[in-house]
Amino acid sequence: MATRGDLRPPYHPLTTGPPDAEGNQPHHYWPLATSDLYNWKAQNPKFSEKPAGLIDLLDSVLFTHQPTWDDCQQLLQVLFTTEERERILNGARKLVPGADGNPTTNQAQIDASFPLTRPQWDFNTAEGKERLRVYRQTLMGGLRMAARKPTNLAKVGNVQQGKDESPAAFLERIMEAFRTYTPMDPEALESKAAVIMAFVNQSAIDIRRKLQKIDRLGEKSLQDLLVVAKKVYNNREPPEDKQARAMAAASSKQTRDLARILLATTADFPEERDHHLRQLADDARKGKGTTKGGKQRLQKDQCAYCKGLQRAHEDIWPRLCAIYEAGPTLTPHQYRPGDWVYVKRHHRETLEPRWKGPYIVVLTTPTTLKVDGIATWVHHTHVQPADPSLIQKDFVTRWATPVLIAQLEFSAAAVPVMNWAPNFLGVTTTPISPPCGPRFTSVPTSFRDHSGGV
């Protein structure tokens, strides 16, 4: 005779034994293991929170284990609370089938088919087996009815697809919400349109856009939509690739910003450097602090900056113009490679002139740079010391900032005078006779020193 220790889980309460002398196969009864019951309880969420888990479990257990009436009571006792058990039993008694298969209101029939007290059913007889089958089927109906909560379509609408949730898992949550918060059966044909609309409108944005573009959407099945959604989901960029691309873009932007900062800090003139730095600051603030009309708001330092420009126009520029415009009409001169020149620089604050040279012109490049208020067109000229030993210390200026670009004024003595616009450091030049003789022309020019400073 077999003992409980000889059995290996899983074992069923009703196990078919060997046939008897008349050819019938009697069933042997083994109670459900308490450890199995509590394992099922621990591995599934509470019925009040997520009823689908216990419904699926009971559906499987009632089919495979074929529990008796006593076993069903034990399952209800362990897996459900008192209030949940009452709702399940009351709902099941409303679903007891009558002779025509529809729920009956005959109380005697209800008590006979779904008794609340232990019945005398013999599971080895055909009648007893049928009684147990109807009881288990009705119990599952009551379980599903108890899982339904008051109709609340807002709860269904609140089910949104998670960031990394698969379309199949999301569809299952949608259908569970319909079962829980509506009287609808999401698998029924009449519920198809509502389930499809919820699945499409509540999917992730990339999947939703793709599904909404499908022609004749209402004629598609849920499986067709699920296939499309899975393609979009599987073609998404992996998070690590997306992160790497974002890091590469950030690194590229940082490299560009550093290059612009380097360009600004290595500018030849302080004014040019300040201009680049202001551009960087404006770009950093771009898109922030704008008004409703799209115009950028004034920053806290912009008023002071504008006042500084106003002072330069009203005070500094007139002083420089008075100095540079004094004297006879200027005669233009075009510097060409090979010409020798002296360069005169003006101190930023005192405007004191200082000469330095001689320099030899190595390159002259015409430009279309227009300097407001001083000259119309300028040339870009590069010079280098004609003979470094000839440059006297007396000619070296007291400030260290090299001036590389200048603007030409004209003198009656055919001596080109190079200077900056009034808001720049003044520079003038005068030609001298190189070994091959001086060359005088009539085009304004500017100078760039290739010796590291003038």
Short mmCIF file of C-alpha atoms in Angstrom, two decimals:
data_model
loop_
_atom_site.label_atom_id
_atom_site.label_comp_id
_atom_site.label_asym_id
_atom_site.label_seq_id
_atom_site.Cartn_x
_atom_site.Cartn_y
_atom_site.Cartn_z
CA MET A 1 0.00 0.00 0.00
CA ALA A 2 1.40 3.36 -1.02
CA THR A 3 2.10 6.03 1.56
CA ARG A 4 2.33 9.80 1.24
CA GLY A 5 6.09 9.56 1.35
CA ASP A 6 6.09 7.31 -1.72
CA LEU A 7 4.44 10.03 -3.84
CA ARG A 8 6.35 12.71 -5.67
CA PRO A 9 4.78 16.13 -6.25
CA PRO A 10 2.75 17.16 -7.99
CA TYR A 11 0.07 14.67 -7.02
CA HIS A 12 -3.71 15.05 -7.52
CA PRO A 13 -6.48 14.71 -4.93
CA LEU A 14 -8.20 12.27 -7.23
CA THR A 15 -5.87 9.71 -8.75
CA THR A 16 -7.11 6.97 -11.04
CA GLY A 17 -6.42 3.53 -9.64
CA PRO A 18 -6.26 0.10 -11.31
CA PRO A 19 -9.54 -1.27 -12.75
CA ASP A 20 -11.67 -3.48 -10.53
CA ALA A 21 -13.20 -6.87 -11.38
CA GLU A 22 -16.04 -5.19 -13.27
CA GLY A 23 -13.70 -3.05 -15.37
CA ASN A 24 -14.33 0.25 -13.57
CA GLN A 25 -11.41 2.46 -12.63
CA PRO A 26 -11.95 3.79 -9.11
CA HIS A 27 -10.31 7.04 -7.94
CA HIS A 28 -8.09 7.27 -4.90
CA TYR A 29 -8.26 10.50 -2.92
CA TRP A 30 -5.19 12.38 -1.68
CA PRO A 31 -5.71 15.74 0.05
CA LEU A 32 -3.94 18.82 -1.26
CA ALA A 33 -0.57 19.48 0.37
CA THR A 34 -0.60 22.45 2.71
CA SER A 35 2.85 23.51 1.46
CA ASP A 36 1.50 23.73 -2.09
CA LEU A 37 -1.37 25.92 -0.95
CA TYR A 38 0.84 28.41 0.85
CA ASN A 39 3.39 28.43 -1.96
CA TRP A 40 0.61 29.36 -4.37
CA LYS A 41 -0.49 32.12 -2.03
CA ALA A 42 3.03 33.52 -1.69
CA GLN A 43 3.76 33.43 -5.42
CA ASN A 44 0.62 35.28 -6.52
CA PRO A 45 -0.60 38.84 -5.82
CA LYS A 46 -3.64 39.47 -3.68
CA PHE A 47 -6.99 38.89 -5.32
CA SER A 48 -8.16 42.41 -4.47
CA GLU A 49 -5.11 43.96 -6.14
CA LYS A 50 -4.55 41.77 -9.17
CA PRO A 51 -7.21 39.07 -9.51
CA ALA A 52 -5.89 37.67 -12.78
CA GLY A 53 -3.08 35.78 -11.04
CA LEU A 54 -5.31 33.73 -8.73
CA ILE A 55 -7.95 33.27 -11.42
CA ASP A 56 -5.39 31.68 -13.73
CA LEU A 57 -4.04 29.56 -10.88
CA LEU A 58 -7.49 28.24 -9.84
CA ASP A 59 -8.44 27.62 -13.46
CA SER A 60 -5.37 25.40 -13.84
CA VAL A 61 -5.70 23.68 -10.46
CA LEU A 62 -9.40 22.83 -10.88
CA PHE A 63 -8.70 21.30 -14.28
CA THR A 64 -5.54 19.32 -13.52
CA HIS A 65 -6.07 18.36 -9.87
CA GLN A 66 -9.83 17.74 -10.05
CA PRO A 67 -10.35 18.79 -6.40
CA THR A 68 -13.36 17.64 -4.39
CA TRP A 69 -15.82 19.92 -2.60
CA ASP A 70 -13.62 19.80 0.51
CA ASP A 71 -10.53 20.70 -1.51
CA CYS A 72 -12.32 23.66 -3.08
CA GLN A 73 -13.21 24.98 0.38
CA GLN A 74 -9.59 24.60 1.44
CA LEU A 75 -8.44 26.57 -1.61
CA LEU A 76 -10.93 29.34 -0.84
CA GLN A 77 -9.90 29.39 2.81
CA VAL A 78 -6.16 29.74 2.17
CA LEU A 79 -6.03 31.92 -0.94
CA PHE A 80 -8.82 34.44 -0.27
CA THR A 81 -10.01 36.70 2.53
CA THR A 82 -13.40 36.30 4.20
CA GLU A 83 -14.92 39.16 2.20
CA GLU A 84 -13.50 37.79 -1.04
CA ARG A 85 -14.85 34.30 -0.30
CA GLU A 86 -18.33 35.67 0.30
CA ARG A 87 -18.29 37.58 -2.98
CA ILE A 88 -17.05 34.52 -4.86
CA LEU A 89 -19.69 32.18 -3.39
CA ASN A 90 -22.55 34.66 -3.83
CA GLY A 91 -21.53 35.31 -7.41
CA ALA A 92 -21.24 31.60 -8.16
CA ARG A 93 -24.72 30.85 -6.80
CA LYS A 94 -26.12 33.37 -9.27
CA LEU A 95 -24.55 31.42 -12.13
CA VAL A 96 -25.82 27.92 -11.31
CA PRO A 97 -27.04 26.49 -14.64
CA GLY A 98 -30.60 25.28 -14.98
CA ALA A 99 -31.99 22.58 -17.22
CA ASP A 100 -31.59 24.80 -20.30
CA GLY A 101 -28.01 25.72 -19.43
CA ASN A 102 -28.81 29.32 -18.44
CA PRO A 103 -28.48 30.60 -14.86
CA THR A 104 -31.45 29.51 -12.78
CA THR A 105 -33.31 31.22 -9.97
CA ASN A 106 -34.70 27.98 -8.57
CA GLN A 107 -33.38 27.96 -5.01
CA ALA A 108 -33.63 24.18 -4.68
CA GLN A 109 -31.62 23.73 -7.84
CA ILE A 110 -29.05 26.26 -6.62
CA ASP A 111 -28.68 24.51 -3.25
CA ALA A 112 -28.35 21.13 -4.95
CA SER A 113 -25.78 22.19 -7.55
CA PHE A 114 -23.78 24.62 -5.44
CA PRO A 115 -24.25 23.69 -1.79
CA LEU A 116 -22.77 25.74 1.03
CA THR A 117 -22.48 22.67 3.27
CA ARG A 118 -20.61 19.45 2.59
CA PRO A 119 -22.60 17.30 0.11
CA GLN A 120 -22.55 13.52 -0.09
CA TRP A 121 -21.07 13.24 -3.57
CA ASP A 122 -19.29 10.05 -4.54
CA PHE A 123 -16.50 10.90 -6.95
CA ASN A 124 -16.40 7.26 -8.09
CA THR A 125 -19.88 7.45 -9.61
CA ALA A 126 -20.91 9.17 -12.82
CA GLU A 127 -23.42 11.34 -10.96
CA GLY A 128 -20.85 12.39 -8.38
CA LYS A 129 -18.30 13.24 -11.08
CA GLU A 130 -20.87 15.37 -12.92
CA ARG A 131 -21.83 17.16 -9.72
CA LEU A 132 -18.20 18.03 -9.04
CA ARG A 133 -17.68 19.19 -12.63
CA VAL A 134 -20.65 21.59 -12.47
CA TYR A 135 -19.56 22.81 -9.03
CA ARG A 136 -16.01 23.58 -10.20
CA GLN A 137 -17.29 25.28 -13.36
CA THR A 138 -19.73 27.43 -11.38
CA LEU A 139 -17.02 28.28 -8.83
CA MET A 140 -14.79 29.63 -11.59
CA GLY A 141 -17.68 31.77 -12.86
CA GLY A 142 -18.17 33.19 -9.38
CA LEU A 143 -14.42 33.86 -9.14
CA ARG A 144 -14.48 35.92 -12.34
CA MET A 145 -17.61 37.77 -11.26
CA ALA A 146 -16.05 38.67 -7.91
CA ALA A 147 -12.99 40.03 -9.71
CA ARG A 148 -15.12 42.63 -11.47
CA LYS A 149 -15.23 46.01 -9.82
CA PRO A 150 -17.77 48.79 -10.36
CA THR A 151 -17.69 50.00 -13.95
CA ASN A 152 -15.02 52.66 -14.31
CA LEU A 153 -13.84 53.38 -17.83
CA ALA A 154 -11.38 55.95 -16.49
CA LYS A 155 -9.43 53.10 -14.91
CA VAL A 156 -9.17 51.47 -18.32
CA GLY A 157 -7.99 54.75 -19.84
CA ASN A 158 -5.30 55.10 -17.19
CA VAL A 159 -3.54 51.96 -18.39
CA GLN A 160 -0.59 53.33 -20.39
CA GLN A 161 2.22 51.37 -21.99
CA GLY A 162 5.44 51.51 -20.02
CA LYS A 163 8.70 52.78 -21.46
CA ASP A 164 10.20 49.31 -21.86
CA GLU A 165 6.98 47.28 -21.75
CA SER A 166 6.40 44.87 -24.63
CA PRO A 167 3.20 45.27 -26.70
CA ALA A 168 2.03 41.78 -25.69
CA ALA A 169 2.33 42.56 -21.98
CA PHE A 170 0.60 45.89 -22.48
CA LEU A 171 -2.29 44.27 -24.37
CA GLU A 172 -2.73 41.78 -21.54
CA ARG A 173 -2.97 44.64 -19.04
CA ILE A 174 -5.56 46.35 -21.23
CA MET A 175 -7.69 43.22 -21.38
CA GLU A 176 -7.36 42.67 -17.63
CA ALA A 177 -8.53 46.25 -17.03
CA PHE A 178 -11.60 45.58 -19.17
CA ARG A 179 -12.34 42.44 -17.18
CA THR A 180 -11.88 44.24 -13.86
CA TYR A 181 -13.53 47.62 -14.41
CA THR A 182 -16.19 46.87 -17.03
CA PRO A 183 -18.80 44.16 -17.55
CA MET A 184 -17.32 43.55 -20.99
CA ASP A 185 -15.54 40.41 -22.05
CA PRO A 186 -12.48 41.70 -23.94
CA GLU A 187 -12.25 38.47 -25.91
CA ALA A 188 -15.83 38.72 -27.18
CA LEU A 189 -16.43 39.92 -30.72
CA GLU A 190 -18.66 42.80 -29.61
CA SER A 191 -15.82 44.17 -27.44
CA LYS A 192 -13.24 44.12 -30.23
CA ALA A 193 -13.58 47.79 -31.25
CA ALA A 194 -13.24 49.09 -27.68
CA VAL A 195 -10.16 46.97 -27.00
CA ILE A 196 -8.52 48.03 -30.28
CA MET A 197 -9.09 51.72 -29.61
CA ALA A 198 -7.66 51.41 -26.10
CA PHE A 199 -4.64 49.48 -27.38
CA VAL A 200 -3.90 52.03 -30.12
CA ASN A 201 -4.51 55.25 -28.19
CA GLN A 202 -2.75 54.17 -25.01
CA SER A 203 0.36 52.65 -26.60
CA ALA A 204 3.77 54.32 -26.49
CA ILE A 205 4.01 57.34 -28.77
CA ASP A 206 6.15 55.68 -31.47
CA ILE A 207 3.89 52.62 -31.61
CA ARG A 208 0.76 54.78 -31.53
CA ARG A 209 1.91 56.85 -34.50
CA LYS A 210 2.58 53.72 -36.52
CA LEU A 211 -0.76 52.09 -35.64
CA GLN A 212 -2.74 55.24 -36.41
CA LYS A 213 -1.35 55.24 -39.96
CA ILE A 214 -2.79 51.80 -40.74
CA ASP A 215 -5.54 51.93 -43.35
CA ARG A 216 -8.95 50.59 -42.32
CA LEU A 217 -7.83 50.14 -38.76
CA GLY A 218 -11.23 48.96 -37.54
CA GLU A 219 -11.10 45.93 -39.82
CA LYS A 220 -7.80 44.67 -38.42
CA SER A 221 -7.61 42.05 -35.71
CA LEU A 222 -5.75 42.49 -32.45
CA GLN A 223 -3.14 40.03 -33.64
CA ASP A 224 -2.50 42.12 -36.78
CA LEU A 225 -2.00 45.23 -34.67
CA LEU A 226 0.19 43.32 -32.25
CA VAL A 227 2.50 42.27 -35.11
CA VAL A 228 2.94 45.90 -36.21
CA ALA A 229 3.51 47.06 -32.64
CA LYS A 230 6.14 44.38 -32.07
CA LYS A 231 8.06 45.49 -35.17
CA VAL A 232 8.21 49.06 -33.91
CA TYR A 233 9.17 47.87 -30.43
CA ASN A 234 11.94 45.58 -31.70
CA ASN A 235 13.36 48.25 -34.03
CA ARG A 236 13.84 50.73 -31.22
CA GLU A 237 17.34 51.98 -30.63
CA PRO A 238 18.89 50.13 -27.67
CA PRO A 239 19.36 52.33 -24.60
CA GLU A 240 23.13 51.84 -24.65
CA ASP A 241 23.34 52.91 -28.32
CA LYS A 242 21.12 55.89 -27.64
CA GLN A 243 23.29 56.87 -24.70
CA ALA A 244 26.47 56.46 -26.77
CA ARG A 245 25.01 58.63 -29.54
CA ALA A 246 24.00 61.30 -27.04
CA MET A 247 27.46 61.24 -25.49
CA ALA A 248 29.07 61.53 -28.92
CA ALA A 249 26.85 64.50 -29.77
CA ALA A 250 27.66 66.15 -26.45
CA SER A 251 31.37 65.52 -26.98
CA SER A 252 31.20 66.99 -30.48
CA LYS A 253 29.40 70.07 -29.17
CA GLN A 254 31.93 70.42 -26.37
CA THR A 255 34.76 70.18 -28.91
CA ARG A 256 33.18 72.91 -31.02
CA ASP A 257 32.66 75.11 -27.97
CA LEU A 258 36.26 74.61 -26.87
CA ALA A 259 37.46 75.49 -30.37
CA ARG A 260 35.42 78.68 -30.31
CA ILE A 261 36.73 79.55 -26.85
CA LEU A 262 40.29 78.91 -28.04
CA LEU A 263 39.68 81.11 -31.07
CA ALA A 264 38.33 83.86 -28.83
CA THR A 265 41.15 83.72 -26.29
CA THR A 266 43.85 83.71 -28.99
CA ALA A 267 42.38 86.63 -30.91
CA ASP A 268 44.88 89.26 -32.00
CA PHE A 269 43.04 92.18 -30.46
CA PRO A 270 41.27 92.58 -27.14
CA GLU A 271 38.23 93.96 -28.93
CA GLU A 272 38.06 90.94 -31.20
CA ARG A 273 38.46 88.63 -28.21
CA ASP A 274 35.69 90.43 -26.34
CA HIS A 275 33.47 90.21 -29.38
CA HIS A 276 33.93 86.42 -29.65
CA LEU A 277 33.37 85.94 -25.94
CA ARG A 278 30.17 87.96 -26.10
CA GLN A 279 29.02 85.80 -28.99
CA LEU A 280 29.70 82.66 -26.94
CA ALA A 281 27.73 84.08 -24.04
CA ASP A 282 24.85 85.04 -26.32
CA ASP A 283 24.80 81.56 -27.87
CA ALA A 284 24.72 80.01 -24.41
CA ARG A 285 21.75 82.15 -23.50
CA LYS A 286 20.02 81.61 -26.82
CA GLY A 287 16.56 80.19 -26.36
CA LYS A 288 16.47 81.17 -22.68
CA GLY A 289 14.79 84.22 -21.22
CA THR A 290 12.80 85.04 -24.34
CA THR A 291 9.60 87.02 -24.34
CA LYS A 292 6.29 85.74 -25.63
CA GLY A 293 6.95 87.25 -29.04
CA GLY A 294 10.25 85.38 -29.34
CA LYS A 295 12.49 88.37 -28.66
CA GLN A 296 15.29 87.80 -26.20
CA ARG A 297 15.00 89.53 -22.84
CA LEU A 298 17.67 91.98 -21.78
CA GLN A 299 20.30 90.35 -19.62
CA LYS A 300 21.57 92.00 -16.47
CA ASP A 301 24.80 93.23 -18.15
CA GLN A 302 23.35 94.39 -21.46
CA CYS A 303 22.42 97.87 -20.27
CA ALA A 304 25.97 98.48 -19.09
CA TYR A 305 27.32 97.12 -22.38
CA CYS A 306 25.09 99.43 -24.40
CA LYS A 307 26.08 102.39 -22.23
CA GLY A 308 29.73 101.55 -22.87
CA LEU A 309 29.16 101.55 -26.62
CA GLN A 310 27.32 104.84 -26.34
CA ARG A 311 30.24 106.38 -24.44
CA ALA A 312 32.67 105.09 -27.09
CA HIS A 313 30.67 106.76 -29.85
CA GLU A 314 30.17 110.02 -27.99
CA ASP A 315 33.54 110.41 -26.27
CA ILE A 316 36.32 108.19 -27.60
CA TRP A 317 35.55 108.19 -31.30
CA PRO A 318 35.42 111.98 -31.63
CA ARG A 319 38.79 112.28 -29.91
CA LEU A 320 40.38 109.80 -32.30
CA CYS A 321 38.73 111.35 -35.33
CA ALA A 322 39.99 114.77 -34.30
CA ILE A 323 43.53 113.43 -34.18
CA TYR A 324 43.43 111.44 -37.41
CA GLU A 325 41.48 113.89 -39.50
CA ALA A 326 43.70 116.86 -38.60
CA GLY A 327 46.09 117.93 -41.30
CA PRO A 328 46.08 118.07 -45.09
CA THR A 329 44.20 115.74 -47.39
CA LEU A 330 45.65 112.27 -47.35
CA THR A 331 47.11 110.59 -50.37
CA PRO A 332 46.53 106.85 -50.71
CA HIS A 333 49.30 104.39 -51.11
CA GLN A 334 49.24 100.70 -52.02
CA TYR A 335 51.80 98.55 -50.30
CA ARG A 336 53.24 95.74 -52.33
CA PRO A 337 55.54 92.87 -51.41
CA GLY A 338 59.04 94.20 -51.01
CA ASP A 339 58.10 97.66 -49.67
CA TRP A 340 59.75 98.76 -46.44
CA VAL A 341 57.65 100.50 -43.82
CA TYR A 342 57.72 101.84 -40.29
CA VAL A 343 54.72 101.14 -38.09
CA LYS A 344 53.42 103.68 -35.62
CA ARG A 345 51.26 102.49 -32.77
CA HIS A 346 49.14 104.56 -30.42
CA HIS A 347 48.74 103.89 -26.73
CA ARG A 348 45.20 102.85 -25.87
CA GLU A 349 44.69 105.46 -23.14
CA THR A 350 47.12 108.30 -23.90
CA LEU A 351 47.12 107.88 -27.70
CA GLU A 352 50.87 108.53 -27.57
CA PRO A 353 52.47 107.53 -30.91
CA ARG A 354 55.46 105.21 -31.04
CA TRP A 355 57.32 104.20 -34.20
CA LYS A 356 58.88 100.84 -34.85
CA GLY A 357 60.65 99.35 -37.84
CA PRO A 358 61.82 98.91 -40.45
CA TYR A 359 59.48 96.16 -41.70
CA ILE A 360 59.23 94.64 -45.12
CA VAL A 361 55.85 93.90 -46.69
CA VAL A 362 55.57 90.18 -47.48
CA LEU A 363 51.92 89.90 -48.55
CA THR A 364 49.05 92.22 -49.38
CA THR A 365 45.53 90.82 -49.72
CA PRO A 366 42.53 92.95 -50.75
CA THR A 367 39.47 92.57 -48.52
CA THR A 368 35.97 93.98 -48.48
CA LEU A 369 36.03 94.91 -44.81
CA LYS A 370 34.22 98.19 -44.26
CA VAL A 371 35.21 100.16 -41.17
CA ASP A 372 32.41 102.48 -40.16
CA GLY A 373 33.29 106.17 -39.98
CA ILE A 374 36.97 105.90 -40.93
CA ALA A 375 37.49 104.45 -44.38
CA THR A 376 35.57 102.66 -47.05
CA TRP A 377 37.74 99.69 -47.98
CA VAL A 378 40.94 98.25 -46.53
CA HIS A 379 43.60 95.78 -47.54
CA HIS A 380 45.12 93.10 -45.38
CA THR A 381 48.92 93.39 -45.31
CA HIS A 382 51.50 91.11 -43.71
CA VAL A 383 54.91 92.48 -42.69
CA GLN A 384 58.03 91.12 -41.07
CA PRO A 385 61.21 92.81 -39.81
CA ALA A 386 63.46 93.76 -42.68
CA ASP A 387 66.45 93.30 -40.39
CA PRO A 388 65.76 92.47 -36.72
CA SER A 389 69.08 94.05 -35.73
CA LEU A 390 67.95 97.41 -37.14
CA ILE A 391 64.89 97.63 -34.86
CA GLN A 392 65.95 99.91 -32.02
CA LYS A 393 64.73 99.49 -28.48
CA ASP A 394 63.61 103.11 -28.50
CA PHE A 395 61.02 102.19 -31.02
CA VAL A 396 59.54 99.39 -28.91
CA THR A 397 56.27 100.46 -27.35
CA ARG A 398 55.56 100.25 -23.66
CA TRP A 399 52.58 97.94 -24.02
CA ALA A 400 52.75 94.31 -25.01
CA THR A 401 49.62 93.78 -27.11
CA PRO A 402 50.63 93.37 -30.78
CA VAL A 403 48.52 95.24 -33.30
CA LEU A 404 48.14 93.28 -36.50
CA ILE A 405 45.41 94.93 -38.55
CA ALA A 406 45.39 98.67 -39.34
CA GLN A 407 43.42 101.13 -41.40
CA LEU A 408 44.89 103.61 -43.83
CA GLU A 409 44.44 107.35 -43.82
CA PHE A 410 46.06 109.61 -46.38
CA SER A 411 48.64 112.34 -45.96
CA ALA A 412 49.68 115.12 -48.31
CA ALA A 413 53.27 113.91 -48.18
CA ALA A 414 52.29 110.61 -49.76
CA VAL A 415 53.01 108.96 -46.45
CA PRO A 416 50.29 106.42 -45.69
CA VAL A 417 49.10 106.69 -42.13
CA MET A 418 47.68 103.43 -40.77
CA ASN A 419 45.34 103.53 -37.81
CA TRP A 420 42.55 101.59 -36.15
CA ALA A 421 38.93 102.64 -36.00
CA PRO A 422 38.37 104.92 -33.00
CA ASN A 423 37.44 102.05 -30.72
CA PHE A 424 40.65 100.17 -31.57
CA LEU A 425 44.30 100.76 -30.80
CA GLY A 426 45.74 103.25 -33.29
CA VAL A 427 48.48 102.20 -35.72
CA THR A 428 50.10 104.20 -38.50
CA THR A 429 52.79 103.32 -40.98
CA THR A 430 55.14 105.29 -43.16
CA PRO A 431 57.05 103.83 -46.09
CA ILE A 432 60.81 104.07 -46.46
CA SER A 433 62.97 103.35 -49.44
CA PRO A 434 63.87 99.69 -49.75
CA PRO A 435 67.06 98.67 -51.55
CA CYS A 436 65.19 98.48 -54.82
CA GLY A 437 63.47 101.82 -54.35
CA PRO A 438 60.14 102.81 -52.91
CA ARG A 439 56.86 101.98 -54.62
CA PHE A 440 53.95 104.31 -54.01
CA THR A 441 50.42 103.39 -54.97
CA SER A 442 46.97 104.71 -54.08
CA VAL A 443 45.05 101.94 -52.28
CA PRO A 444 44.50 101.82 -48.49
CA THR A 445 45.98 98.87 -46.67
CA SER A 446 46.37 97.24 -43.26
CA PHE A 447 49.26 95.35 -41.68
CA ARG A 448 49.81 91.99 -40.06
CA ASP A 449 53.16 91.37 -38.39
CA HIS A 450 54.68 87.89 -38.89
CA SER A 451 57.46 88.51 -36.42
CA GLY A 452 55.35 87.89 -33.32
CA GLY A 453 54.51 91.55 -32.64
CA VAL A 454 55.22 95.08 -33.80
#
